[in-house]
Structures are given as C-alpha cells and as structure tokens.
mmCIF file with all atom_site columns, C-alpha atoms in Angstrom:
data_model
loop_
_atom_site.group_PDB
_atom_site.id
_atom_site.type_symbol
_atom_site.label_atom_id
_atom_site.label_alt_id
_atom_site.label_comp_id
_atom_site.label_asym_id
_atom_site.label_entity_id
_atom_site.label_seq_id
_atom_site.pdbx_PDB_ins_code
_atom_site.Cartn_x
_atom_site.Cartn_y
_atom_site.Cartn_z
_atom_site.occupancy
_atom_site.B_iso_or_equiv
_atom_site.pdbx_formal_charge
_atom_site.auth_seq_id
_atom_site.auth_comp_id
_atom_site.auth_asym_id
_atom_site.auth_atom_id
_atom_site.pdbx_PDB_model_num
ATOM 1   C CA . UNK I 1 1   ? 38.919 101.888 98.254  1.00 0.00 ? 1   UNK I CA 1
ATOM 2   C CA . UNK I 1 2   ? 41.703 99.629  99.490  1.00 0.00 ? 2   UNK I CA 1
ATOM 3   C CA . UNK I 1 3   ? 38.862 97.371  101.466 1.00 0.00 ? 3   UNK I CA 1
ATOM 4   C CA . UNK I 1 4   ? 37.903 95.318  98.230  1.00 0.00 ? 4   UNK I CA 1
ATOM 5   C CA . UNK I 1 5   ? 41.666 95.218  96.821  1.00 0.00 ? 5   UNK I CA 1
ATOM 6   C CA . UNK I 1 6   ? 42.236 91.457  97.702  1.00 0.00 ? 6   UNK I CA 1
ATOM 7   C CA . UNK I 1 7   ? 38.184 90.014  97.195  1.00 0.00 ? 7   UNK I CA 1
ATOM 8   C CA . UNK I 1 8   ? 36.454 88.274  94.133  1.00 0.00 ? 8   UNK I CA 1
ATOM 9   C CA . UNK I 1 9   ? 32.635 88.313  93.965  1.00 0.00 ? 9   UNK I CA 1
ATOM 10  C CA . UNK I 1 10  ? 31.388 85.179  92.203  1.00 0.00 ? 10  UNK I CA 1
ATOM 11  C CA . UNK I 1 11  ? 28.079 84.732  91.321  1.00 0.00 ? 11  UNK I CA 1
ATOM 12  C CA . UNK I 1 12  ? 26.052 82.730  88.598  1.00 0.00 ? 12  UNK I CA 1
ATOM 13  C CA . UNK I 1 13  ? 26.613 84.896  85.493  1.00 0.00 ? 13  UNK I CA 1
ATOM 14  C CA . UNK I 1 14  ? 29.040 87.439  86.708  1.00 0.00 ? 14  UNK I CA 1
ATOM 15  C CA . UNK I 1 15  ? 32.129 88.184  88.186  1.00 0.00 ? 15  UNK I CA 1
ATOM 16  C CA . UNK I 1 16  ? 33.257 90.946  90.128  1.00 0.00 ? 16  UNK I CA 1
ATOM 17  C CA . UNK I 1 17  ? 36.950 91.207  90.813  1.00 0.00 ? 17  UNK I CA 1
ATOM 18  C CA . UNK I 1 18  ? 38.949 94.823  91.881  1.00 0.00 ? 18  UNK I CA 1
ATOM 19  C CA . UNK I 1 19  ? 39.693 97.768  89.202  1.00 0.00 ? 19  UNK I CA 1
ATOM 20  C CA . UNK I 1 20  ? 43.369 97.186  88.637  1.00 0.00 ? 20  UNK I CA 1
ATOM 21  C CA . UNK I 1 21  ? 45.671 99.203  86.530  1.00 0.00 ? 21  UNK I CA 1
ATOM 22  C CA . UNK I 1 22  ? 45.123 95.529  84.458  1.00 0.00 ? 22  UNK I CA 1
ATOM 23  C CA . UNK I 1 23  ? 41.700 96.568  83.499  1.00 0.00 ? 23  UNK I CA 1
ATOM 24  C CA . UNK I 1 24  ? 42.734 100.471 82.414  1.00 0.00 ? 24  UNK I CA 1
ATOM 25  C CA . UNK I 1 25  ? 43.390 99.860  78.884  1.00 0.00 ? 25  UNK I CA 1
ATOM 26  C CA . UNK I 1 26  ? 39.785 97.858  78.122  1.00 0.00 ? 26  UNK I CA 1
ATOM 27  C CA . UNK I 1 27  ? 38.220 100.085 80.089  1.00 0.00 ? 27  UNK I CA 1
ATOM 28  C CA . UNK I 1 28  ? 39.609 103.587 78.051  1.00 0.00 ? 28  UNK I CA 1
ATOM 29  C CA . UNK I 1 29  ? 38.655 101.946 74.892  1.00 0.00 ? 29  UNK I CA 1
ATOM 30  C CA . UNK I 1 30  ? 35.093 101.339 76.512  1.00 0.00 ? 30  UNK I CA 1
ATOM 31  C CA . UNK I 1 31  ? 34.711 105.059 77.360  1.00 0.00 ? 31  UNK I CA 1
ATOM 32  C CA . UNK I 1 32  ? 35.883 106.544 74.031  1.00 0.00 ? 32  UNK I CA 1
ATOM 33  C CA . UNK I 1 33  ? 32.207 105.612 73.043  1.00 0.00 ? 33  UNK I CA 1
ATOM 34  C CA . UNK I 1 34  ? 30.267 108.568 72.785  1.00 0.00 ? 34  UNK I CA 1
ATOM 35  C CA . UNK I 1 35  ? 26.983 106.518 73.964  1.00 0.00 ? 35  UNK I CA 1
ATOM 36  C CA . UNK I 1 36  ? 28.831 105.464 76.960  1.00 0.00 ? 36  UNK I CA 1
ATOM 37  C CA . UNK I 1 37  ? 30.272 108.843 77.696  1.00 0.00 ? 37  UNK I CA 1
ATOM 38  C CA . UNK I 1 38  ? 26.750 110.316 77.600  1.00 0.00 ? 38  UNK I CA 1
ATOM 39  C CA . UNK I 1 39  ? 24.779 107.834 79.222  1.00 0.00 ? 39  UNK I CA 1
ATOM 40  C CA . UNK I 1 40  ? 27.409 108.044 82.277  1.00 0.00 ? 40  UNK I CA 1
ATOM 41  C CA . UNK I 1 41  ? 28.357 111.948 81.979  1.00 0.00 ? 41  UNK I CA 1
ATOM 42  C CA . UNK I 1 42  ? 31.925 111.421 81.858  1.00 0.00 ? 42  UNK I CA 1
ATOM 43  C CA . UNK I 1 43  ? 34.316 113.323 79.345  1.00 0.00 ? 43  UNK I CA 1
ATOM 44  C CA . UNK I 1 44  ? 36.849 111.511 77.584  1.00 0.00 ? 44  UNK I CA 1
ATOM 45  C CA . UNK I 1 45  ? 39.857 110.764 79.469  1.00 0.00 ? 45  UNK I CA 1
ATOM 46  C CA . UNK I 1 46  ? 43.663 110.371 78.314  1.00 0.00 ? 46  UNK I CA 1
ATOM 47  C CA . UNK I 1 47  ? 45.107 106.880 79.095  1.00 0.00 ? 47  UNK I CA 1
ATOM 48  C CA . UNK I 1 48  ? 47.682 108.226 81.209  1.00 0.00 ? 48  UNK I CA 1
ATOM 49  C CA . UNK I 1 49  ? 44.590 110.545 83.207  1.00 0.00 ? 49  UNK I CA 1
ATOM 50  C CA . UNK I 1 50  ? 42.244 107.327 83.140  1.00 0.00 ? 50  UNK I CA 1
ATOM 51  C CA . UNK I 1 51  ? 45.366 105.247 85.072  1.00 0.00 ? 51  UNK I CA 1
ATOM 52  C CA . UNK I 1 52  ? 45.349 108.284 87.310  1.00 0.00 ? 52  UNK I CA 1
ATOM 53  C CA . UNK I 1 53  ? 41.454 107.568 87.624  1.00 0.00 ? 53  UNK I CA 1
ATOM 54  C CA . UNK I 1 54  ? 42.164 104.097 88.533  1.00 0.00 ? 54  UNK I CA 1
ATOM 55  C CA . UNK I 1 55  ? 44.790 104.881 91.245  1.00 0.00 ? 55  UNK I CA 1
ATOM 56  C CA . UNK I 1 56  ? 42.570 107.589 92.769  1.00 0.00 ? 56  UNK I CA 1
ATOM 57  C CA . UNK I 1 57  ? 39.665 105.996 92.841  1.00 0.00 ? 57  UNK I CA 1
ATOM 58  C CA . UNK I 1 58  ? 41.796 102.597 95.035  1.00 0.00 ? 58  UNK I CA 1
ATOM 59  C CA . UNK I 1 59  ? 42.662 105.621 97.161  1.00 0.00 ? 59  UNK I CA 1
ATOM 60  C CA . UNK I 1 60  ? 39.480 106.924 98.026  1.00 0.00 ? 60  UNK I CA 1
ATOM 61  C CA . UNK I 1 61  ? 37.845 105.933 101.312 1.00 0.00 ? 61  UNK I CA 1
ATOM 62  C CA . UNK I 1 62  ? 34.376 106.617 99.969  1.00 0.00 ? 62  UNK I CA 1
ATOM 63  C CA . UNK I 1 63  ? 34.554 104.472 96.443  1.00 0.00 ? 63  UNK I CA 1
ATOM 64  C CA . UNK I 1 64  ? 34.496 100.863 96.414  1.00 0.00 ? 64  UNK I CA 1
ATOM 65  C CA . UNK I 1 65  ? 34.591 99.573  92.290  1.00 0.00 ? 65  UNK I CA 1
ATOM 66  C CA . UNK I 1 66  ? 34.893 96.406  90.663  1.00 0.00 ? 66  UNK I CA 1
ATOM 67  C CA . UNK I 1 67  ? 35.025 95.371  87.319  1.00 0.00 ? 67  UNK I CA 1
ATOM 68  C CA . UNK I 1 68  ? 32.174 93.131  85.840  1.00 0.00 ? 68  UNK I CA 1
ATOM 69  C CA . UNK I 1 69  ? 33.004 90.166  84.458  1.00 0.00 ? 69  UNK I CA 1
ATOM 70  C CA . UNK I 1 70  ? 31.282 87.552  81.887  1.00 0.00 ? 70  UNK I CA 1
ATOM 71  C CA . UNK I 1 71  ? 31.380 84.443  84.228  1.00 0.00 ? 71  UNK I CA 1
ATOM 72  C CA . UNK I 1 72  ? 30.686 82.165  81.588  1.00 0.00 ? 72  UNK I CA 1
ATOM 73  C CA . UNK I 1 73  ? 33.947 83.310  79.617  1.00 0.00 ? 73  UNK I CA 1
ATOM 74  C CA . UNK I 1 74  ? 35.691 83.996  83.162  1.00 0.00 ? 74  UNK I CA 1
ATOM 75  C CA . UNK I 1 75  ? 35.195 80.169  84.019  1.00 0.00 ? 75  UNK I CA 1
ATOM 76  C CA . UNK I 1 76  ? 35.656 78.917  80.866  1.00 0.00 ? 76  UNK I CA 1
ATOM 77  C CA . UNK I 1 77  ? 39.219 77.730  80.396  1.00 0.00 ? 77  UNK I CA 1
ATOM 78  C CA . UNK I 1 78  ? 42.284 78.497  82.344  1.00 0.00 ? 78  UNK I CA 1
ATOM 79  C CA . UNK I 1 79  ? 44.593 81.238  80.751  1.00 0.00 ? 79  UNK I CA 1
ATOM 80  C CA . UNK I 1 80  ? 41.839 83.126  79.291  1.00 0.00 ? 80  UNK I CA 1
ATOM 81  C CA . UNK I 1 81  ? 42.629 86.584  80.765  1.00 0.00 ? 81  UNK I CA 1
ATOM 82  C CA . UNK I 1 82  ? 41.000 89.202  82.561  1.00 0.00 ? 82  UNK I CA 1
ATOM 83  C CA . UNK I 1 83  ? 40.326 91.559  79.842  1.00 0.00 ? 83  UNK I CA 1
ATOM 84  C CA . UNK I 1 84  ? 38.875 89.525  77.565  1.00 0.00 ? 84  UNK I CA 1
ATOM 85  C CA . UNK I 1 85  ? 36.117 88.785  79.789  1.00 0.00 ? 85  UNK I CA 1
ATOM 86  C CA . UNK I 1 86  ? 35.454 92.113  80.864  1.00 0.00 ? 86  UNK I CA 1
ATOM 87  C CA . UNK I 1 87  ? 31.836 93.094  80.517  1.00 0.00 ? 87  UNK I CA 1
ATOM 88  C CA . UNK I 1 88  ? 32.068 96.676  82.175  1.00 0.00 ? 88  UNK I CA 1
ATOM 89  C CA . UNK I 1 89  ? 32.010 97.853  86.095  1.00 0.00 ? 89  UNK I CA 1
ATOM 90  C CA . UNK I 1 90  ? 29.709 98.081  89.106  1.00 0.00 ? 90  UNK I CA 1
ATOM 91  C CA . UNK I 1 91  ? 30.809 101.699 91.865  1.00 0.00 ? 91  UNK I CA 1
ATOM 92  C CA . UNK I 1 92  ? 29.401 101.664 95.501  1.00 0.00 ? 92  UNK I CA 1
ATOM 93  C CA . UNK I 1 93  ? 30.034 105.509 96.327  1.00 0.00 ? 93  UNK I CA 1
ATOM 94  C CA . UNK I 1 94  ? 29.237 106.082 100.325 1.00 0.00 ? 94  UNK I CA 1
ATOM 95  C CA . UNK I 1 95  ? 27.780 109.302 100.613 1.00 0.00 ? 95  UNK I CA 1
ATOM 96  C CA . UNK I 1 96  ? 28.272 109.935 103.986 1.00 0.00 ? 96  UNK I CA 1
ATOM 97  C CA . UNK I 1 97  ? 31.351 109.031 105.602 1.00 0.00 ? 97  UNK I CA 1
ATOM 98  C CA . UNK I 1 98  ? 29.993 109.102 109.247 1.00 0.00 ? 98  UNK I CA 1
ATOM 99  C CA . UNK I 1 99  ? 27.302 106.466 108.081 1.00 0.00 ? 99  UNK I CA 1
ATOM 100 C CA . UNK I 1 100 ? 28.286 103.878 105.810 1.00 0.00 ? 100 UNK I CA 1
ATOM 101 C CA . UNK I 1 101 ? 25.092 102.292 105.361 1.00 0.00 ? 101 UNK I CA 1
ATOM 102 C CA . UNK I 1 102 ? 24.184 105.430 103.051 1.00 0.00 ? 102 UNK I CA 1
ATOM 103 C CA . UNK I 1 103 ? 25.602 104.812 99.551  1.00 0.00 ? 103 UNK I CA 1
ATOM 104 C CA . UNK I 1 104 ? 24.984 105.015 95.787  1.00 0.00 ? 104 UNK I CA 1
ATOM 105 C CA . UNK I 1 105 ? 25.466 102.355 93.321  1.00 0.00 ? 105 UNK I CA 1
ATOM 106 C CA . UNK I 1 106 ? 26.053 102.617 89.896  1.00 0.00 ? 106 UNK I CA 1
ATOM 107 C CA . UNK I 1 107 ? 26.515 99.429  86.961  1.00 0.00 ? 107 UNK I CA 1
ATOM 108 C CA . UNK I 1 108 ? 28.127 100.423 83.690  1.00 0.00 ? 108 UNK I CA 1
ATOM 109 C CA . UNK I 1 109 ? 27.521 96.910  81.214  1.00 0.00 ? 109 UNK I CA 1
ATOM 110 C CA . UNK I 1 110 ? 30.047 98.565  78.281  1.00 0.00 ? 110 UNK I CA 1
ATOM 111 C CA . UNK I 1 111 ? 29.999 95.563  76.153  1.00 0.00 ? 111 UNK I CA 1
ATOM 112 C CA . UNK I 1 112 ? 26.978 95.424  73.625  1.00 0.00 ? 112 UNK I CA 1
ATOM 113 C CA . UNK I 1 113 ? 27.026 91.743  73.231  1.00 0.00 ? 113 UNK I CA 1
ATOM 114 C CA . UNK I 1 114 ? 27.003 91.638  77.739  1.00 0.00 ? 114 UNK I CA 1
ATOM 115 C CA . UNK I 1 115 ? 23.560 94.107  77.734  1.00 0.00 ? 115 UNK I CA 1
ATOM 116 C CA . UNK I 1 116 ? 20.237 92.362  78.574  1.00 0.00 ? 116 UNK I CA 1
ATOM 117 C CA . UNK I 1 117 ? 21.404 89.224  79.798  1.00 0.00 ? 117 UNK I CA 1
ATOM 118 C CA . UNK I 1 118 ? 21.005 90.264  83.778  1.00 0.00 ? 118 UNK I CA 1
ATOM 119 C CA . UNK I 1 119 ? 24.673 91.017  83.990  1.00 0.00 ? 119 UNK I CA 1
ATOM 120 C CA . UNK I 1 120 ? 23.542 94.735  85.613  1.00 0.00 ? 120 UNK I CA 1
ATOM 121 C CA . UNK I 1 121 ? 21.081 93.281  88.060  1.00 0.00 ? 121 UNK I CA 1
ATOM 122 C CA . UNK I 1 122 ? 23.020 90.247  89.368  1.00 0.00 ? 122 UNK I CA 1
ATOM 123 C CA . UNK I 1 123 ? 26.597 93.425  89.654  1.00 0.00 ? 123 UNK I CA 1
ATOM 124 C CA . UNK I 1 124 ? 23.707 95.242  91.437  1.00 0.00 ? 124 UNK I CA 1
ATOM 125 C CA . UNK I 1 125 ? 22.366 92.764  93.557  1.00 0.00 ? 125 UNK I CA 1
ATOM 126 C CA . UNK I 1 126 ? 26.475 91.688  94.292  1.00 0.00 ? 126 UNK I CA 1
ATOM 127 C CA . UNK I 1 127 ? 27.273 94.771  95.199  1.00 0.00 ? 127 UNK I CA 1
ATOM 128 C CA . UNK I 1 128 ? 24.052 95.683  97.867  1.00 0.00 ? 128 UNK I CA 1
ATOM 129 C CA . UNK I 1 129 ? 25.334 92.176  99.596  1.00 0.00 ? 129 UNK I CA 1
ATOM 130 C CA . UNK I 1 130 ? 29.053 92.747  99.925  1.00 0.00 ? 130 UNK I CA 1
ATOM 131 C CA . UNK I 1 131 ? 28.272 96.725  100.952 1.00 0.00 ? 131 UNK I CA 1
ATOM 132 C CA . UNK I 1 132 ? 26.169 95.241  103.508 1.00 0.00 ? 132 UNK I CA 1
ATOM 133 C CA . UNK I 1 133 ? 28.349 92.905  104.741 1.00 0.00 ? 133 UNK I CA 1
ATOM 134 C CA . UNK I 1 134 ? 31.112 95.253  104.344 1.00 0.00 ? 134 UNK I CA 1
ATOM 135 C CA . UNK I 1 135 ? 29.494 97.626  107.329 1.00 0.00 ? 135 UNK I CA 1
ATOM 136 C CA . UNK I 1 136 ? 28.982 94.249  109.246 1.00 0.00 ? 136 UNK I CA 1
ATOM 137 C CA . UNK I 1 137 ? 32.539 93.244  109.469 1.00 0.00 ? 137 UNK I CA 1
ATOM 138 C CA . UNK I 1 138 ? 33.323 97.425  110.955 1.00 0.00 ? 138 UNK I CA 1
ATOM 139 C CA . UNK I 1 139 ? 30.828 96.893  113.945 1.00 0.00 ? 139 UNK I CA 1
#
C-alpha cells in the first residue's frame, strides 16, 4: 500500500518505518528460518521472488506493512542503518475493500534477542492507531 510509503511510526521501544526494497535482504535471511517459516506459513522465497514480494505487496490497495524496528538501537547514534536495527514486521491486511474499518493484523518479531521485550504489542498497538486514523483522514 502506497498510503504508508512516506510515514514513520515512533513510539517508546519501537519503530515502524515502510517495507522498502532496503529491508529485502534482512528480511530473506529472517525467513530462511524454518521456525519462522512455520510459525507464519510461508515457504521459502528466492531473493529475487522476495523483492517481487516487496514490490507487490507496496502495490496492493488492501496491505499496509512496516518494518519493526529496535528504537533503542534506531535512536542510538546517527549513521547506524536501517537494517541493523531491524527487529522484524507488523501487516494490516483490510479484508474488505468496501469497509476499511475491517482488517487483520499480523506482528512477525524475527530477531531472537527482540522477542519478549513488548516489541509485538507496542507494533500491534501502533498499527490499530495509525489504521484507525488512516480511515479518519478518507471520511
């Protein structure tokens, strides 16, 4: 979804910035884990079909995904780049065109060393605000 293309989401421990062919490379390596590819039902992916992913999924009207980010290392000192602070991703999926205020959300935390520190809740919580809001600004 091109709606969240140019928006950062900051909040106390994470960030959530847009899925950008940037982020395609950390994010393959994340999902040649076997754990990860069974706890989110996906099959492994090619890099060249997970930049294909990443492009489709900007495309479509009814996917809005960002890419979770450790805030602490995020904020920590300028230069440090995107990638290295990438913690794993956070989907609102609309599943019903005609009404946006129906959706899905999922929150993938890839990194071991990001799980049980609230990352998921606080993407969660981030992402029910800005889909709200979101449907706001279209009235």
């Amino acid at each position: 979804m091109r709606l969240n293309q140019n928006i950062l989401l900051l909040g106390k421990k994470v960030v959530l910035v847009p899925y950008t062919s940037l982020h395609v490379p950390r994010y393959h390596e994340w999902m040649k884990s076997e754990e990860l590819q069974r706890l989110t039902a996906s099959e492994p992916l090619t890099l060249e079909q997970e930049y294909a992913m990443q492009r489709s999924w900007r495309e479509d009207a009814d996917k809005c995904t960002f890419i979770v980010m450790d805030a602490e290392k995020w904020q920590a000192q300028p230069g440090t780049t995107e990638e290295s602070c990438m913690a794993g991703d956070v989907n609102l999926f609309l599943t019903d065109l005609g009404d946006p205020s129906l959706g899905e959300i999922e929150v993938m935390i890839a990194e071991p060393d990001c799980r049980g520190k609230g990352f998921g809740t606080e993407a969660v919580l981030m992402m029910m605000s800005y889909g709200g809001d979101a449907q706001t600004d279209d009235e």
